[in-house]
Amino acid sequence: QVQLVQSGSELKPPGASVKVSCKASGYTFTGYAMNWVRQAPGQGLEWMGWINTKTGSPMYAQGFTGRFVFSLDTSVSTAYLQINGLKAEDTAVYYCARTLQSGPDYWGQGTLVTVSS
Amino acid sequence: QSALTQPASLSGSPGQSITISCTGTSSDVGGYKFVSWYQHHPGKAPKLMIYDVSNRPSGVSNRFSGSKSGNTASLTISGLQAEDEADYYCSSYTTSSTRVFGGGTKVTVL
């Protein structure tokens, strides 16, 4: 069965970096793009962008350029989200989600990133 | 890309039907069949309920149905049950080859 398993919660000070992993299983990893979605406390889902798992080419939504980096390790069917220069407003749950043009279908369980000194 | 517009909250009694609207523009909802709906219980992964406007993935109850007219998509939940209480989000593909989500609708079963 399709599974996306994300890394555990992170607590980081402002200015630090964090790297969230999303390990896929149960399907051909390069057959689907990977979306990243953010949910800030008390807020809705926000699309951050996606990465083409065949080419590694990322696309970032407005507001997620510069400090946010999507990457892959196809040898272990894993996608990564790195956030550099963390700010308090980056505190959120981050989800990976497998996707075709129809939209995300399977989602990871979410990773809580807390930015606090 | 602005978020799609959904009502913040809706409620209904068990057995009733409710319809959640999702309004966008011709650049997203109105321009593509790639509208999907998600059920999200707090602390859990969102669950795909409808894709391509009106298709149900295997395993999703037929009490959930989707439709679209112009720039507005809708999700109808028939025979409301306690377990349907959750947040619901619509999402659409856009002309920029990006995706956009709605602001979310909190459904309460009275």
CSV table of C-alpha atoms in Angstrom, one decimal:
chain,number,residue,atom,x,y,z
A,1,GLN,CA,0.0,0.0,0.0
A,2,VAL,CA,1.1,3.6,-0.6
A,3,GLN,CA,2.7,5.2,2.4
A,4,LEU,CA,4.5,8.5,2.9
A,5,VAL,CA,6.3,8.5,6.3
A,6,GLN,CA,7.7,11.9,7.4
A,7,SER,CA,10.4,12.6,10.0
A,8,GLY,CA,9.6,13.6,13.5
A,9,SER,CA,8.9,16.9,15.1
A,10,GLU,CA,11.6,19.5,15.2
A,11,LEU,CA,12.3,22.4,17.6
A,12,LYS,CA,14.8,24.9,16.2
A,13,PRO,CA,16.0,28.4,17.2
A,14,PRO,CA,15.4,31.4,14.9
A,15,GLY,CA,18.0,31.5,12.2
A,16,ALA,CA,18.7,27.8,12.1
A,17,SER,CA,17.9,25.4,9.3
A,18,VAL,CA,15.7,22.3,9.3
A,19,LYS,CA,15.4,19.4,6.9
A,20,VAL,CA,12.2,17.4,6.8
A,21,SER,CA,12.2,14.0,5.1
A,22,CYS,CA,9.3,12.2,3.4
A,23,LYS,CA,10.0,8.5,2.6
A,24,ALA,CA,7.7,6.9,0.0
A,25,SER,CA,6.8,3.2,-0.3
A,26,GLY,CA,4.3,1.1,-2.1
A,27,TYR,CA,4.6,2.8,-5.5
A,28,THR,CA,7.1,3.8,-8.1
A,29,PHE,CA,8.6,7.0,-6.6
A,30,THR,CA,9.4,8.7,-9.9
A,31,GLY,CA,5.9,8.1,-11.2
A,32,TYR,CA,4.4,10.9,-9.2
A,33,ALA,CA,5.4,14.4,-8.3
A,34,MET,CA,5.7,15.4,-4.7
A,35,ASN,CA,3.8,18.4,-3.2
A,36,TRP,CA,4.7,20.2,0.0
A,37,VAL,CA,1.9,21.8,2.0
A,38,ARG,CA,2.0,24.0,5.1
A,39,GLN,CA,-0.5,24.4,7.9
A,40,ALA,CA,0.3,27.2,10.3
A,41,PRO,CA,-1.3,27.1,13.8
A,42,GLY,CA,-5.1,27.8,13.5
A,43,GLN,CA,-4.8,28.3,9.7
A,44,GLY,CA,-5.7,26.3,6.6
A,45,LEU,CA,-3.7,24.3,4.1
A,46,GLU,CA,-1.2,26.3,2.0
A,47,TRP,CA,0.4,24.9,-1.1
A,48,MET,CA,4.2,25.5,-1.0
A,49,GLY,CA,5.1,23.9,-4.3
A,50,TRP,CA,6.1,20.7,-5.9
A,51,ILE,CA,9.1,18.8,-7.2
A,52,ASN,CA,9.3,16.7,-10.3
A,53,THR,CA,10.6,13.4,-9.1
A,54,LYS,CA,11.8,12.3,-12.5
A,55,THR,CA,14.0,15.4,-13.2
A,56,GLY,CA,14.4,16.9,-9.7
A,57,SER,CA,13.0,20.2,-10.9
A,58,PRO,CA,11.2,22.2,-8.2
A,59,MET,CA,8.4,24.8,-8.5
A,60,TYR,CA,7.8,27.1,-5.5
A,61,ALA,CA,4.7,29.0,-4.8
A,62,GLN,CA,4.8,32.7,-4.1
A,63,GLY,CA,6.0,33.2,-0.6
A,64,PHE,CA,8.1,30.1,-0.6
A,65,THR,CA,11.0,31.2,-2.7
A,66,GLY,CA,14.5,31.8,-1.4
A,67,ARG,CA,14.6,30.1,2.0
A,68,PHE,CA,12.7,26.9,1.1
A,69,VAL,CA,14.4,24.1,-0.8
A,70,PHE,CA,12.9,20.9,-2.2
A,71,SER,CA,15.2,18.0,-3.0
A,72,LEU,CA,15.2,14.3,-3.6
A,73,ASP,CA,17.1,11.1,-3.1
A,74,THR,CA,15.5,8.7,-5.6
A,75,SER,CA,17.8,5.9,-4.5
A,76,VAL,CA,15.8,5.7,-1.2
A,77,SER,CA,12.5,7.1,-2.5
A,78,THR,CA,12.7,10.1,-0.3
A,79,ALA,CA,11.8,13.8,-0.8
A,80,TYR,CA,13.1,16.5,1.4
A,81,LEU,CA,12.1,20.0,2.5
A,82,GLN,CA,14.8,22.3,3.8
A,83,ILE,CA,14.0,25.6,5.4
A,84,ASN,CA,16.9,28.0,6.0
A,85,GLY,CA,17.0,31.1,8.2
A,86,LEU,CA,14.0,29.9,10.3
A,87,LYS,CA,11.6,32.5,11.5
A,88,ALA,CA,8.9,32.3,14.2
A,89,GLU,CA,6.3,32.4,11.4
A,90,ASP,CA,7.7,29.2,9.9
A,91,THR,CA,6.2,27.3,12.9
A,92,ALA,CA,3.7,25.0,11.3
A,93,VAL,CA,2.9,21.4,10.3
A,94,TYR,CA,4.5,20.5,7.0
A,95,TYR,CA,3.0,17.8,4.8
A,96,CYS,CA,4.3,16.0,1.8
A,97,ALA,CA,1.7,14.6,-0.6
A,98,ARG,CA,2.0,12.5,-3.7
A,99,THR,CA,0.4,14.1,-6.7
A,100,LEU,CA,-0.6,14.0,-10.3
A,101,GLN,CA,-2.2,16.8,-12.3
A,102,SER,CA,-5.5,15.8,-10.6
A,103,GLY,CA,-4.0,16.9,-7.3
A,104,PRO,CA,-2.5,15.3,-4.2
A,105,ASP,CA,-3.9,11.9,-3.3
A,106,TYR,CA,-1.8,10.3,-0.5
A,107,TRP,CA,-0.3,12.4,2.2
A,108,GLY,CA,2.3,12.0,4.9
A,109,GLN,CA,1.4,12.3,8.5
A,110,GLY,CA,2.9,15.7,8.9
A,111,THR,CA,5.9,17.1,10.6
A,112,LEU,CA,5.6,19.8,13.2
A,113,VAL,CA,8.4,22.4,13.0
A,114,THR,CA,8.5,24.8,16.0
A,115,VAL,CA,10.8,27.8,15.8
A,116,SER,CA,11.5,29.2,19.2
A,117,SER,CA,14.5,30.4,21.2
B,1,GLN,CA,-2.5,33.1,-6.4
B,2,SER,CA,-5.3,33.9,-4.0
B,3,ALA,CA,-6.9,31.1,-1.9
B,4,LEU,CA,-10.2,29.7,-3.2
B,5,THR,CA,-13.2,31.0,-1.2
B,6,GLN,CA,-15.0,28.6,1.1
B,7,PRO,CA,-17.5,29.3,3.9
B,8,ALA,CA,-15.7,29.2,7.2
B,9,SER,CA,-18.2,26.9,8.8
B,10,LEU,CA,-21.3,24.9,8.2
B,11,SER,CA,-23.4,22.7,10.5
B,12,GLY,CA,-26.1,20.1,10.1
B,13,SER,CA,-28.0,17.5,12.1
B,14,PRO,CA,-27.3,13.8,11.6
B,15,GLY,CA,-29.0,12.5,8.4
B,16,GLN,CA,-29.2,15.9,6.8
B,17,SER,CA,-27.3,17.0,3.7
B,18,ILE,CA,-24.9,20.0,3.5
B,19,THR,CA,-23.1,21.5,0.5
B,20,ILE,CA,-19.7,23.3,0.8
B,21,SER,CA,-18.9,25.8,-2.0
B,22,CYS,CA,-15.5,26.6,-3.4
B,23,THR,CA,-15.3,29.7,-5.5
B,24,GLY,CA,-12.3,30.6,-7.7
B,25,THR,CA,-11.7,32.1,-11.1
B,26,SER,CA,-11.4,31.1,-14.7
B,27,SER,CA,-7.7,30.6,-14.1
B,28,ASP,CA,-8.3,27.8,-11.6
B,29,VAL,CA,-11.6,26.2,-10.7
B,30,GLY,CA,-13.4,27.5,-13.9
B,31,GLY,CA,-10.6,26.5,-16.2
B,32,TYR,CA,-9.8,22.9,-15.3
B,33,LYS,CA,-11.4,19.7,-14.2
B,34,PHE,CA,-8.6,19.2,-11.7
B,35,VAL,CA,-10.6,20.2,-8.6
B,36,SER,CA,-10.2,18.0,-5.5
B,37,TRP,CA,-11.6,17.9,-2.0
B,38,TYR,CA,-10.0,16.8,1.2
B,39,GLN,CA,-11.3,15.9,4.7
B,40,HIS,CA,-8.9,16.8,7.5
B,41,HIS,CA,-9.3,15.7,11.1
B,42,PRO,CA,-6.9,17.6,13.4
B,43,GLY,CA,-3.7,15.8,14.0
B,44,LYS,CA,-4.2,13.5,11.0
B,45,ALA,CA,-3.2,13.5,7.4
B,46,PRO,CA,-5.7,15.0,5.0
B,47,LYS,CA,-7.8,12.5,3.1
B,48,LEU,CA,-8.7,12.7,-0.5
B,49,MET,CA,-12.5,12.6,-0.9
B,50,ILE,CA,-13.1,13.8,-4.4
B,51,TYR,CA,-10.8,14.3,-7.4
B,52,ASP,CA,-11.4,15.7,-10.9
B,53,VAL,CA,-14.5,17.5,-9.7
B,54,SER,CA,-16.7,14.5,-9.1
B,55,ASN,CA,-14.8,11.3,-8.9
B,56,ARG,CA,-14.6,9.3,-5.6
B,57,PRO,CA,-11.5,7.4,-4.8
B,58,SER,CA,-12.0,3.7,-3.9
B,59,GLY,CA,-13.1,3.4,-0.3
B,60,VAL,CA,-14.7,6.8,0.0
B,61,SER,CA,-18.4,6.7,1.0
B,62,ASN,CA,-20.9,7.5,-1.8
B,63,ARG,CA,-22.4,10.0,0.7
B,64,PHE,CA,-19.8,12.4,-0.7
B,65,SER,CA,-20.3,13.9,-4.1
B,66,GLY,CA,-18.8,16.7,-6.1
B,67,SER,CA,-19.8,19.0,-8.8
B,68,LYS,CA,-18.8,22.2,-10.6
B,69,SER,CA,-20.6,25.1,-12.3
B,70,GLY,CA,-18.5,27.9,-13.8
B,71,ASN,CA,-16.0,29.1,-11.3
B,72,THR,CA,-17.6,27.4,-8.3
B,73,ALA,CA,-17.1,23.8,-7.2
B,74,SER,CA,-19.2,22.1,-4.6
B,75,LEU,CA,-18.9,19.2,-2.2
B,76,THR,CA,-22.1,17.6,-0.9
B,77,ILE,CA,-22.3,15.4,2.1
B,78,SER,CA,-25.5,13.4,2.3
B,79,GLY,CA,-26.8,11.6,5.3
B,80,LEU,CA,-24.5,13.5,7.6
B,81,GLN,CA,-22.8,11.4,10.3
B,82,ALA,CA,-20.9,12.2,13.4
B,83,GLU,CA,-17.7,11.0,11.8
B,84,ASP,CA,-18.0,13.6,9.1
B,85,GLU,CA,-17.2,16.3,11.5
B,86,ALA,CA,-13.9,17.7,10.2
B,87,ASP,CA,-12.3,20.5,8.2
B,88,TYR,CA,-12.8,20.3,4.4
B,89,TYR,CA,-10.6,21.9,1.8
B,90,CYS,CA,-11.0,22.3,-1.9
B,91,SER,CA,-8.0,22.5,-4.2
B,92,SER,CA,-7.6,23.4,-7.9
B,93,TYR,CA,-4.9,23.2,-10.5
B,94,THR,CA,-4.1,26.7,-12.0
B,95,THR,CA,-3.0,28.2,-15.2
B,96,SER,CA,0.5,28.8,-13.7
B,97,SER,CA,0.9,25.0,-13.3
B,98,THR,CA,0.5,25.5,-9.6
B,99,ARG,CA,-2.1,24.5,-7.1
B,100,VAL,CA,-4.2,26.5,-4.8
B,101,PHE,CA,-6.3,25.5,-1.7
B,102,GLY,CA,-9.4,27.0,-0.3
B,103,GLY,CA,-9.5,28.5,3.1
B,104,GLY,CA,-11.2,25.5,4.6
B,105,THR,CA,-14.7,24.8,6.0
B,106,LYS,CA,-15.3,23.5,9.5
B,107,VAL,CA,-18.2,21.1,9.4
B,108,THR,CA,-20.0,20.5,12.7
B,109,VAL,CA,-22.5,17.7,13.2
B,110,LEU,CA,-25.1,19.0,15.7
